[in-house]
Tab-separated table of C-alpha atoms and ligand atoms in Angstrom:
chain	number	residue	atom	x	y	z
A	1	MET	CA	12.455	8.471	-22.969
A	2	LYS	CA	13.169	4.994	-21.553
A	3	ILE	CA	10.076	3.669	-19.822
A	4	ALA	CA	9.732	0.443	-17.845
A	5	VAL	CA	6.325	-0.915	-16.904
A	6	CYS	CA	6.078	-3.461	-14.099
A	7	ILE	CA	3.273	-5.884	-14.813
A	8	LYS	CA	1.832	-8.682	-12.698
A	9	GLN	CA	0.032	-11.768	-13.952
A	10	ILE	CA	-2.908	-12.539	-11.657
A	11	PRO	CA	-5.725	-15.083	-11.559
A	12	VAL	CA	-9.047	-13.910	-12.998
A	13	ILE	CA	-10.570	-12.695	-9.738
A	14	ALA	CA	-14.166	-13.704	-10.561
A	15	ARG	CA	-12.959	-17.318	-10.886
A	16	VAL	CA	-10.968	-17.492	-7.647
A	17	ARG	CA	-12.576	-19.469	-4.825
A	18	PHE	CA	-11.880	-19.574	-1.108
A	19	ASP	CA	-11.618	-23.023	0.498
A	20	PRO	CA	-13.071	-22.646	4.022
A	21	GLU	CA	-11.657	-26.060	5.066
A	22	THR	CA	-8.022	-25.339	4.271
A	23	ARG	CA	-8.538	-21.576	4.582
A	24	THR	CA	-6.601	-20.951	1.403
A	25	ILE	CA	-7.328	-19.414	-1.978
A	26	VAL	CA	-7.950	-22.059	-4.640
A	27	ARG	CA	-5.935	-21.074	-7.701
A	28	GLU	CA	-5.827	-24.416	-9.556
A	29	GLY	CA	-7.551	-24.296	-12.928
A	30	VAL	CA	-8.138	-20.558	-12.663
A	31	PRO	CA	-7.265	-18.658	-15.866
A	32	LEU	CA	-4.658	-15.911	-15.676
A	33	GLU	CA	-4.669	-12.330	-16.930
A	34	VAL	CA	-2.579	-9.175	-16.609
A	35	ASN	CA	-3.527	-6.888	-13.729
A	36	SER	CA	-5.794	-4.333	-15.434
A	37	TYR	CA	-4.016	-1.233	-14.038
A	38	ASP	CA	-0.746	-2.597	-15.423
A	39	LEU	CA	-2.268	-2.910	-18.911
A	40	LEU	CA	-3.407	0.705	-18.699
A	41	ALA	CA	0.142	1.656	-17.697
A	42	VAL	CA	1.540	-0.169	-20.747
A	43	THR	CA	-0.919	1.657	-23.000
A	44	ALA	CA	-0.025	5.020	-21.420
A	45	ALA	CA	3.692	4.287	-21.849
A	46	VAL	CA	3.253	3.359	-25.508
A	47	GLU	CA	1.316	6.603	-26.092
A	48	LEU	CA	4.037	8.684	-24.397
A	49	VAL	CA	6.715	7.079	-26.566
A	50	LYS	CA	4.667	7.652	-29.731
A	51	GLU	CA	4.531	11.354	-28.874
A	52	HIS	CA	7.989	11.947	-27.399
A	53	GLY	CA	10.139	9.091	-28.700
A	54	GLY	CA	11.878	6.391	-26.696
A	55	GLU	CA	11.108	2.775	-25.865
A	56	VAL	CA	8.938	0.735	-23.526
A	57	THR	CA	10.057	-2.352	-21.607
A	58	ALA	CA	7.508	-4.553	-19.853
A	59	ILE	CA	8.949	-6.447	-16.901
A	60	THR	CA	7.476	-9.079	-14.617
A	61	MET	CA	8.579	-11.485	-11.919
A	62	GLY	CA	6.701	-14.736	-12.117
A	63	PRO	CA	6.657	-18.387	-13.162
A	64	PRO	CA	7.361	-19.391	-16.802
A	65	GLN	CA	3.675	-18.984	-17.763
A	66	ALA	CA	4.050	-15.241	-17.117
A	67	ARG	CA	5.510	-15.139	-20.663
A	68	ASP	CA	1.895	-14.945	-21.873
A	69	ALA	CA	1.398	-11.745	-19.896
A	70	LEU	CA	4.506	-10.216	-21.463
A	71	THR	CA	3.382	-11.280	-24.925
A	72	GLN	CA	0.158	-9.336	-24.377
A	73	CYS	CA	2.224	-6.239	-23.493
A	74	LEU	CA	4.370	-6.665	-26.612
A	75	ALA	CA	1.151	-6.903	-28.630
A	76	LEU	CA	-0.012	-3.634	-27.077
A	77	GLY	CA	3.145	-1.965	-28.397
A	78	ALA	CA	5.882	-2.534	-25.786
A	79	ASP	CA	9.314	-2.796	-27.447
A	80	HIS	CA	10.988	-5.201	-25.005
A	81	ALA	CA	9.950	-7.750	-22.432
A	82	VAL	CA	11.840	-9.066	-19.405
A	83	LEU	CA	10.821	-12.089	-17.314
A	84	LEU	CA	12.396	-12.585	-13.895
A	85	THR	CA	11.912	-16.268	-13.328
A	86	ASP	CA	13.673	-18.617	-10.939
A	87	ARG	CA	12.706	-20.975	-8.124
A	88	ALA	CA	14.636	-18.633	-5.822
A	89	PHE	CA	11.943	-15.972	-6.372
A	90	ALA	CA	9.113	-18.244	-5.129
A	91	GLY	CA	7.230	-17.290	-1.956
A	92	ALA	CA	8.280	-13.643	-2.173
A	93	ASP	CA	6.449	-11.076	-0.095
A	94	THR	CA	6.110	-7.531	-1.397
A	95	LEU	CA	9.583	-6.485	-0.260
A	96	ALA	CA	11.344	-9.479	-1.823
A	97	THR	CA	9.319	-8.860	-4.992
A	98	ALA	CA	10.325	-5.196	-5.017
A	99	ARG	CA	13.969	-6.081	-4.364
A	100	ALA	CA	14.159	-8.365	-7.412
A	101	LEU	CA	12.350	-5.828	-9.597
A	102	ALA	CA	14.532	-2.948	-8.380
A	103	LEU	CA	17.749	-4.841	-9.136
A	104	ALA	CA	16.492	-5.660	-12.636
A	105	LEU	CA	15.288	-2.090	-13.228
A	106	ALA	CA	18.610	-0.644	-12.049
A	107	ARG	CA	20.274	-2.375	-15.001
A	108	GLY	CA	18.150	-0.409	-17.472
A	109	GLU	CA	18.531	3.181	-16.212
A	110	TYR	CA	14.928	4.078	-16.938
A	111	ASP	CA	13.608	7.656	-16.963
A	112	LEU	CA	10.120	6.622	-16.015
A	113	ILE	CA	8.894	3.524	-14.208
A	114	LEU	CA	5.179	2.794	-14.268
A	115	CYS	CA	3.337	0.226	-12.239
A	116	GLY	CA	-0.253	-0.387	-11.195
A	117	LYS	CA	-1.561	1.394	-8.095
A	118	HIS	CA	-2.228	-2.078	-6.719
A	119	SER	CA	-2.765	-5.615	-7.929
A	120	LEU	CA	-6.330	-6.896	-8.014
A	121	ASP	CA	-5.461	-10.161	-6.261
A	122	ALA	CA	-3.236	-9.227	-3.312
A	123	GLU	CA	-3.899	-5.492	-3.431
A	124	THR	CA	-1.258	-4.178	-1.053
A	125	GLY	CA	-0.081	-1.335	-3.310
A	126	GLN	CA	3.335	-1.742	-1.704
A	127	VAL	CA	5.495	-2.930	-4.567
A	128	GLY	CA	5.668	0.416	-6.415
A	129	PRO	CA	6.758	2.565	-3.433
A	130	GLU	CA	9.170	-0.141	-2.281
A	131	VAL	CA	10.796	-0.239	-5.723
A	132	ALA	CA	11.031	3.570	-5.706
A	133	GLU	CA	12.675	3.576	-2.280
A	134	LEU	CA	15.156	0.856	-3.255
A	135	LEU	CA	16.064	2.827	-6.386
A	136	ALA	CA	16.216	6.124	-4.418
A	137	MET	CA	13.648	7.563	-6.803
A	138	PRO	CA	10.668	9.830	-6.073
A	139	GLN	CA	7.212	8.322	-6.406
A	140	VAL	CA	3.694	9.438	-7.145
A	141	THR	CA	0.967	6.958	-6.220
A	142	SER	CA	-2.739	6.758	-7.071
A	143	VAL	CA	-2.140	8.423	-10.439
A	144	SER	CA	-5.237	8.888	-12.619
A	145	GLY	CA	-3.840	11.173	-15.329
A	146	LEU	CA	-0.459	11.691	-16.887
A	147	GLY	CA	1.306	14.306	-19.020
A	148	PHE	CA	4.925	15.023	-19.951
A	149	ASP	CA	6.493	18.428	-20.539
A	150	ALA	CA	9.507	17.589	-22.724
A	151	ALA	CA	10.936	21.118	-22.542
A	152	ARG	CA	11.225	20.909	-18.753
A	153	ASN	CA	11.667	17.111	-18.553
A	154	VAL	CA	8.839	17.050	-16.037
A	155	VAL	CA	5.955	14.634	-15.591
A	156	THR	CA	2.578	16.007	-14.521
A	157	ALA	CA	0.453	13.490	-12.662
A	158	ARG	CA	-3.136	13.790	-11.527
A	159	ARG	CA	-3.421	12.058	-8.166
A	160	ASP	CA	-6.658	10.791	-6.596
A	161	THR	CA	-6.572	11.232	-2.830
A	162	ASP	CA	-9.112	10.761	-0.050
A	163	ASP	CA	-9.818	14.503	-0.225
A	164	GLY	CA	-10.104	14.945	-3.985
A	165	ILE	CA	-7.623	15.434	-6.787
A	166	GLU	CA	-4.050	16.754	-6.595
A	167	THR	CA	-1.778	17.702	-9.454
A	168	VAL	CA	1.819	16.717	-8.859
A	169	GLU	CA	4.856	17.637	-10.951
A	170	ALA	CA	7.976	15.502	-10.802
A	171	PRO	CA	11.236	15.684	-12.747
A	172	LEU	CA	12.500	12.461	-14.317
A	173	PRO	CA	13.421	9.871	-13.196
A	174	VAL	CA	10.278	9.060	-11.251
A	175	LEU	CA	8.058	6.083	-10.464
A	176	LEU	CA	4.302	6.403	-10.957
A	177	ALA	CA	1.754	3.959	-9.545
A	178	CYS	CA	-1.174	4.211	-11.936
A	179	GLY	CA	-4.900	3.512	-11.771
A	180	ASP	CA	-7.964	4.122	-13.930
A	181	GLY	CA	-7.843	7.232	-16.097
A	182	ILE	CA	-4.236	7.166	-17.306
A	183	ALA	CA	-5.218	5.598	-20.647
A	184	GLU	CA	-8.183	4.117	-22.464
A	185	GLU	CA	-8.466	0.344	-22.191
A	186	ALA	CA	-6.901	-1.242	-25.284
A	187	TRP	CA	-7.035	-4.824	-26.517
A	188	PRO	CA	-4.556	-6.221	-29.035
A	189	GLY	CA	-6.096	-7.907	-32.080
A	190	PRO	CA	-5.264	-11.498	-33.123
A	191	GLU	CA	-2.692	-10.278	-35.672
A	192	GLN	CA	-0.857	-8.153	-33.118
A	193	LEU	CA	-0.872	-11.065	-30.681
A	194	GLU	CA	0.484	-13.419	-33.341
A	195	ALA	CA	3.260	-10.957	-34.244
A	196	ALA	CA	4.106	-10.453	-30.546
A	197	LYS	CA	4.613	-14.204	-30.059
A	198	ALA	CA	7.616	-13.992	-32.394
A	199	LYS	CA	9.279	-11.240	-30.337
A	200	PRO	CA	12.033	-12.200	-27.875
A	201	ILE	CA	11.491	-12.211	-24.113
A	202	GLU	CA	14.659	-11.803	-22.052
A	203	GLU	CA	14.799	-14.223	-19.109
A	204	VAL	CA	16.611	-13.142	-15.960
A	205	THR	CA	17.468	-15.489	-13.083
A	206	ALA	CA	18.217	-14.741	-9.435
A	207	THR	CA	21.988	-15.110	-9.887
A	208	ASP	CA	21.855	-12.626	-12.771
A	209	LEU	CA	20.722	-10.078	-10.185
A	210	SER	CA	22.701	-11.008	-7.078
A	211	GLN	CA	25.250	-13.557	-5.925
A	212	ASP	CA	23.322	-13.748	-2.651
A	213	THR	CA	20.043	-15.337	-3.729
A	214	SER	CA	18.800	-15.543	-0.119
A	215	ILE	CA	17.638	-11.927	-0.500
A	216	PHE	CA	14.855	-13.169	-2.816
A	217	GLY	CA	11.754	-15.314	-2.476
A	218	PHE	CA	10.643	-16.810	0.815
A	219	ALA	CA	14.131	-16.609	2.331
A	220	GLY	CA	14.324	-12.871	1.668
A	221	SER	CA	10.787	-12.084	2.867
A	222	PRO	CA	10.394	-10.522	6.308
A	223	THR	CA	6.631	-11.255	6.295
A	224	TRP	CA	4.549	-14.290	5.459
A	225	VAL	CA	0.877	-15.205	5.438
A	226	ASP	CA	0.039	-17.226	8.525
A	227	ALA	CA	-3.584	-17.975	7.691
A	228	ILE	CA	-6.429	-16.640	5.612
A	229	GLU	CA	-9.922	-16.415	7.047
A	230	SER	CA	-13.130	-15.110	5.617
A	231	PHE	CA	-14.506	-12.293	7.691
A	232	GLU	CA	-18.078	-11.643	8.655
A	233	SER	CA	-18.999	-8.653	10.712
A	234	ALA	CA	-20.663	-9.513	14.006
A	235	ARG	CA	-22.321	-6.105	14.030
A	236	GLN	CA	-26.072	-6.132	13.592
A	237	PRO	CA	-27.469	-2.977	12.014
A	238	GLU	CA	-29.963	-1.090	14.154
A	239	VAL	CA	-32.622	0.612	12.073
A	240	TYR	CA	-34.705	3.473	13.432
A	241	ASP	CA	-37.513	4.096	10.986
A	242	ASP	CA	-40.156	5.981	12.920
A	243	GLU	CA	-41.967	8.576	10.837
A	244	ASP	CA	-40.907	11.281	13.273
A	245	VAL	CA	-37.242	12.022	12.657
A	246	TRP	CA	-36.735	13.348	16.211
A	247	THR	CA	-37.903	10.058	17.659
A	248	ASN	CA	-35.258	8.319	15.573
A	249	VAL	CA	-32.603	10.781	16.700
A	250	ARG	CA	-33.584	10.295	20.370
A	251	ARG	CA	-33.400	6.513	20.039
A	252	LEU	CA	-30.028	6.737	18.317
A	253	VAL	CA	-28.627	9.044	21.009
A	254	ASP	CA	-29.983	6.777	23.771
A	255	ALA	CA	-28.379	3.754	22.123
A	256	LEU	CA	-25.029	5.527	21.774
A	257	GLU	CA	-25.164	6.762	25.359
A	258	ALA	CA	-25.924	3.249	26.541
A	259	ARG	CA	-22.779	2.127	24.768
A	260	GLY	CA	-20.682	4.771	26.500
A	261	LEU	CA	-20.695	7.748	24.156
A	262	PHE	CA	-19.881	10.283	26.906
A	263	THR	CA	-18.442	8.008	29.536
A	264	GLY	CA	-15.705	6.075	27.718
A	265	TRP	CA	-15.968	2.776	25.944
A	266	GLY	CA	-16.307	-0.518	27.789
A	267	ALA	CA	-13.302	-1.782	29.716
A	268	GLU	CA	-11.335	1.396	29.083
A	269	ALA	CA	-13.924	3.414	31.008
A	270	GLU	CA	-13.929	0.836	33.810
A	271	GLY	CA	-10.139	1.006	34.030
A	272	GLU	CA	-10.170	4.774	34.329
A	273	LYS	CA	-12.850	4.671	36.991
A	274	ALA	CA	-10.717	2.246	38.966
A	275	GLY	CA	-7.970	4.861	38.879
A	276	GLN	CA	-5.498	2.797	36.860
A	277	ALA	CA	-2.460	4.847	35.909
A	278	ARG	CA	-1.974	5.059	32.148
A	279	PHE	CA	1.335	6.844	32.472
A	280	PRO	CA	4.303	6.941	33.026
A	281	LYS	CA	5.163	4.161	30.642
A	282	ASN	CA	8.298	3.451	28.706
A	283	PRO	CA	8.314	6.034	25.873
A	284	TYR	CA	10.467	3.663	23.841
A	285	ASP	CA	9.217	0.382	22.409
A	286	ALA	CA	5.710	1.890	22.163
A	287	ILE	CA	2.949	1.155	19.672
A	288	TRP	CA	2.703	4.103	17.339
A	289	VAL	CA	-0.280	5.363	15.420
A	290	ILE	CA	0.209	7.796	12.573
A	291	ALA	CA	-2.478	10.428	13.143
A	292	GLU	CA	-3.551	11.403	9.644
A	293	GLN	CA	-5.194	14.732	8.890
A	294	ASP	CA	-7.422	15.631	5.981
A	295	ALA	CA	-6.884	18.562	3.611
A	296	GLN	CA	-8.581	20.919	6.111
A	297	GLY	CA	-6.237	19.793	8.880
A	298	ALA	CA	-8.881	17.810	10.808
A	299	LEU	CA	-7.943	14.403	12.190
A	300	ARG	CA	-9.311	11.574	10.083
A	301	PRO	CA	-11.704	9.274	12.027
A	302	VAL	CA	-9.535	6.282	11.096
A	303	THR	CA	-6.969	7.676	13.553
A	304	TYR	CA	-9.361	6.957	16.433
A	305	GLU	CA	-9.930	3.429	15.154
A	306	LEU	CA	-6.183	2.854	15.048
A	307	LEU	CA	-5.817	4.236	18.575
A	308	GLY	CA	-8.433	1.703	19.694
A	309	VAL	CA	-6.493	-1.167	18.115
A	310	ALA	CA	-3.203	0.157	19.483
A	311	GLY	CA	-4.767	0.375	22.949
A	312	LYS	CA	-5.695	-3.315	22.835
A	313	LEU	CA	-2.209	-4.311	21.654
A	314	ALA	CA	-0.632	-2.094	24.297
A	315	ALA	CA	-2.753	-3.557	27.074
A	316	GLU	CA	-1.761	-7.098	26.033
A	317	SER	CA	1.935	-6.257	25.966
A	318	ASP	CA	2.146	-3.540	28.650
A	319	ARG	CA	3.398	-0.931	26.245
A	320	ALA	CA	2.544	2.713	25.734
A	321	VAL	CA	0.445	4.009	22.861
A	322	ALA	CA	2.001	6.926	21.014
A	323	ALA	CA	0.332	9.068	18.374
A	324	VAL	CA	2.576	10.644	15.746
A	325	LEU	CA	1.403	13.952	14.286
A	326	ILE	CA	3.234	15.319	11.269
A	327	GLY	CA	2.151	18.627	9.709
A	328	HIS	CA	1.903	22.294	10.539
A	329	GLY	CA	-0.084	23.757	13.440
A	330	VAL	CA	-0.707	20.243	14.738
A	331	GLU	CA	-0.421	21.108	18.445
A	332	ARG	CA	-4.208	21.680	18.623
A	333	HIS	CA	-4.838	17.924	18.131
A	334	VAL	CA	-2.735	16.746	21.066
A	335	ASP	CA	-5.490	16.828	23.712
A	336	GLU	CA	-7.930	15.071	21.422
A	337	LEU	CA	-5.450	12.287	20.733
A	338	ALA	CA	-4.753	11.914	24.452
A	339	ALA	CA	-8.498	11.734	25.085
A	340	HIS	CA	-8.737	8.905	22.559
A	341	GLY	CA	-6.055	6.790	24.191
A	342	ALA	CA	-2.625	8.152	23.270
A	343	ASP	CA	-0.262	8.017	26.262
A	344	LEU	CA	2.267	10.082	24.331
A	345	VAL	CA	1.998	12.358	21.336
A	346	PHE	CA	5.043	13.028	19.179
A	347	THR	CA	4.736	16.065	16.935
A	348	ALA	CA	6.767	17.179	13.929
A	349	ASP	CA	5.594	20.689	13.119
A	350	HIS	CA	6.969	22.744	10.244
A	351	PRO	CA	5.506	24.874	7.434
A	352	GLY	CA	7.198	22.517	4.951
A	353	LEU	CA	5.071	19.670	6.298
A	354	ALA	CA	1.762	21.533	5.932
A	355	SER	CA	0.509	19.153	3.264
A	356	TYR	CA	1.435	15.530	2.665
A	357	ALA	CA	4.439	14.801	0.453
A	358	THR	CA	6.123	11.405	0.366
A	359	LEU	CA	9.775	12.267	0.836
A	360	PRO	CA	9.633	14.854	3.677
A	361	TYR	CA	7.102	12.773	5.611
A	362	THR	CA	9.144	9.590	5.115
A	363	ARG	CA	12.284	11.381	6.282
A	364	VAL	CA	10.612	12.686	9.453
A	365	LEU	CA	9.153	9.278	10.218
A	366	ALA	CA	12.438	7.479	9.552
A	367	ASP	CA	14.286	9.846	11.898
A	368	ALA	CA	11.664	9.449	14.596
A	369	ILE	CA	11.809	5.656	14.323
A	370	ALA	CA	15.602	5.688	14.504
A	371	THR	CA	15.523	7.834	17.673
A	372	ARG	CA	12.541	6.380	19.521
A	373	ARG	CA	12.571	2.744	18.403
A	374	PRO	CA	8.832	1.917	18.414
A	375	PHE	CA	7.661	-1.676	18.816
A	376	ALA	CA	5.107	-1.381	16.013
A	377	LEU	CA	3.717	1.262	13.729
A	378	LEU	CA	0.060	1.456	12.624
A	379	LEU	CA	-0.842	3.520	9.573
A	380	PRO	CA	-4.261	4.046	7.999
A	381	ALA	CA	-4.993	2.276	4.702
A	382	THR	CA	-5.802	5.636	3.105
A	383	VAL	CA	-4.164	6.825	-0.118
A	384	ASN	CA	-1.469	8.762	1.748
A	385	GLY	CA	-1.189	6.193	4.538
A	386	ARG	CA	-0.421	3.472	2.002
A	387	ASP	CA	1.992	5.752	0.179
A	388	LEU	CA	3.939	6.448	3.376
A	389	ALA	CA	3.748	2.931	4.824
A	390	ALA	CA	5.091	1.195	1.751
A	391	ARG	CA	7.861	3.742	1.245
A	392	ARG	CA	8.953	3.369	4.865
A	393	ALA	CA	8.738	-0.437	4.690
A	394	ALA	CA	11.651	-0.674	2.247
A	395	PRO	CA	14.544	1.053	3.986
A	396	ARG	CA	17.516	1.465	1.755
A	397	GLY	CA	20.903	0.200	2.848
A	398	ARG	CA	19.545	-2.278	5.367
A	399	GLY	CA	19.945	-5.216	3.032
A	400	ARG	CA	17.365	-7.696	4.187
A	401	ALA	CA	15.040	-5.079	5.552
A	402	GLY	CA	12.950	-5.641	8.624
A	403	ALA	CA	13.991	-6.463	12.147
A	404	GLY	CA	12.624	-9.965	11.898
A	405	ARG	CA	9.884	-11.991	10.301
A	406	ALA	CA	6.373	-11.065	11.274
A	407	HIS	CA	3.172	-12.989	10.813
A	408	ALA	CA	0.455	-11.413	8.701
A	409	ARG	CA	-2.961	-12.836	9.523
A	410	ASN	CA	-5.503	-11.975	6.913
A	411	THR	CA	-9.208	-11.825	7.412
A	412	GLN	CA	-10.648	-10.495	4.202
A	413	GLY	CA	-8.953	-12.077	1.277
A	414	PRO	CA	-5.482	-12.730	0.118
A	415	ARG	CA	-4.043	-9.743	1.934
A	416	GLY	CA	-5.235	-7.134	4.431
A	417	ALA	CA	-4.201	-3.538	3.960
B	501	FAD	P1	0.905	-4.446	-5.373
B	501	FAD	O1	1.875	-3.747	-4.576
B	501	FAD	O2	-0.547	-4.340	-4.982
B	501	FAD	O3	1.081	-4.236	-6.886
B	501	FAD	C1	1.300	-2.938	-7.403
B	501	FAD	C2	1.987	-3.037	-8.712
B	501	FAD	O4	3.302	-3.556	-8.522
B	501	FAD	C3	1.352	-3.955	-9.726
B	501	FAD	O5	0.241	-3.356	-10.346
B	501	FAD	C4	2.515	-4.172	-10.656
B	501	FAD	O6	2.693	-3.034	-11.459
B	501	FAD	C5	3.689	-4.270	-9.690
B	501	FAD	N1	3.936	-5.671	-9.353
B	501	FAD	C6	3.454	-6.392	-8.322
B	501	FAD	N2	3.925	-7.640	-8.375
B	501	FAD	C7	4.708	-7.723	-9.475
B	501	FAD	C8	5.458	-8.757	-10.085
B	501	FAD	N3	5.509	-9.991	-9.572
B	501	FAD	N4	6.145	-8.475	-11.208
B	501	FAD	C9	6.129	-7.217	-11.737
B	501	FAD	N5	5.418	-6.208	-11.213
B	501	FAD	C10	4.716	-6.459	-10.097
B	501	FAD	N6	2.856	-14.984	-3.411
B	501	FAD	C11	3.145	-16.211	-3.831
B	501	FAD	O7	2.988	-16.474	-5.014
B	501	FAD	N7	3.637	-17.163	-2.993
B	501	FAD	C12	3.839	-16.885	-1.674
B	501	FAD	O8	4.278	-17.731	-0.906
B	501	FAD	C13	3.554	-15.595	-1.189
B	501	FAD	N8	3.767	-15.269	0.090
B	501	FAD	C14	3.457	-14.023	0.502
B	501	FAD	C15	3.630	-13.677	1.841
B	501	FAD	C16	3.290	-12.428	2.295
B	501	FAD	C17	3.427	-12.058	3.751
B	501	FAD	C18	2.791	-11.489	1.418
B	501	FAD	C19	2.455	-10.111	1.925
B	501	FAD	C20	2.619	-11.820	0.109
B	501	FAD	C21	2.921	-13.083	-0.372
B	501	FAD	N9	2.721	-13.430	-1.678
B	501	FAD	C22	3.038	-14.654	-2.117
B	501	FAD	C23	2.164	-12.509	-2.624
B	501	FAD	C24	3.273	-11.694	-3.252
B	501	FAD	O9	4.068	-11.108	-2.282
B	501	FAD	C25	2.638	-10.595	-4.016
B	501	FAD	O10	1.904	-11.175	-5.039
B	501	FAD	C26	3.656	-9.674	-4.628
B	501	FAD	O11	4.596	-9.245	-3.703
B	501	FAD	C27	3.008	-8.458	-5.170
B	501	FAD	O12	2.261	-7.833	-4.162
B	501	FAD	P2	0.871	-7.224	-4.533
B	501	FAD	O13	0.170	-8.138	-5.440
B	501	FAD	O14	0.192	-6.786	-3.303
B	501	FAD	O15	1.328	-5.989	-5.394
């Protein structure tokens, strides 16, 4: 079995500081390490190869000092190491990163590609699904356990979701985005590290991957970070601590009613009272919210939060808000979504969509986008929301994906989800 493990060298998070003056992350003088999920993936790959035969290649895109990260993987038992390094790769967003990795991985014809479920510095979790999409390969994200049935050539992955644990089977080739649980933490000893330093590391440049180097780095990135701000919640907690629980409940209900629990929230309620028409609006160019359901088929509360955000964006730009419901028996949620601010509800209802699976859901969403041309799409940062968002963000065959460059303003660290 040929396994590739994508690894990312990151700053030691505990040592990273935020400069409030320049509103940037201070990385100078901060020691570097390999993203811990990626090290677990290397260990899991080495174990699989010990049991079933094959070879493990560790691959990273980074500056020359990322050689140290690869050396650590070689010391853990990887057979080969590949470093994508070139000035043309600098300033890459997740898609440009995935594009370079996918082109390099395509040269190796791997059966299994492992990566971390997310990096601990930027933490988007997008690179794995984007690589899978670019390589037209299935993916399993949020993997916490891994087995291989050699007779059937099938990988069994345990997947942590917001509802619990799923077991997913996938034939090779497949990409797995791995987290805690796939292997025990392992640390190479000084002798293994010394021996690994003597092993070769293949260097790959941008022109080795494509004649058109503008598809990489900053030039090939449809998104960029506009500014980074630290975020402090303006919400003050209200504590009701009377000995009588019913007194506390009464006070809580009064407070919620005062804020508009049954009458609509703030300006929205005022607008409705004033008889403002919310519809008809242009059903194209709308702001879409993916209405996610839990394992029992109930709408997740995050859907209502997204509808609130979409409503604000729609009011600023005079667009409609559309909720997108994918599943089976989803019609029953339409009224509720309308009550929470959706001007339109698009439904895709089929028994085959009863539970979330990456490829059918991505296909439905891609078709809907192609037909209805939304202005923007909001997805929840849940396990499945991230899985779907990242897969959809790397459309194959569109070359430099994305309709244009978009600003990403972050409020909580290097990257918002
Ligand atoms: P995730 O998707 O969270 O990582 C998941 C897994 O993907 C990792 O565990 C690992 O297995 C794999 N992986 C991720 N990155 C690599 C890699 N480089 N090599 C091999 N495997 C990898 N960074 C800069 O240095 N300079 C910039 O100017 C810059 N601009 C950016 C602008 C934007 C808008 C964004 C969104 C990001 C920018 N970044 C920049 C950060 C850079 O895009 C990310 O570090 C990189 O794309 C990986 O994303 P991530 O850390 O969120 O990976």
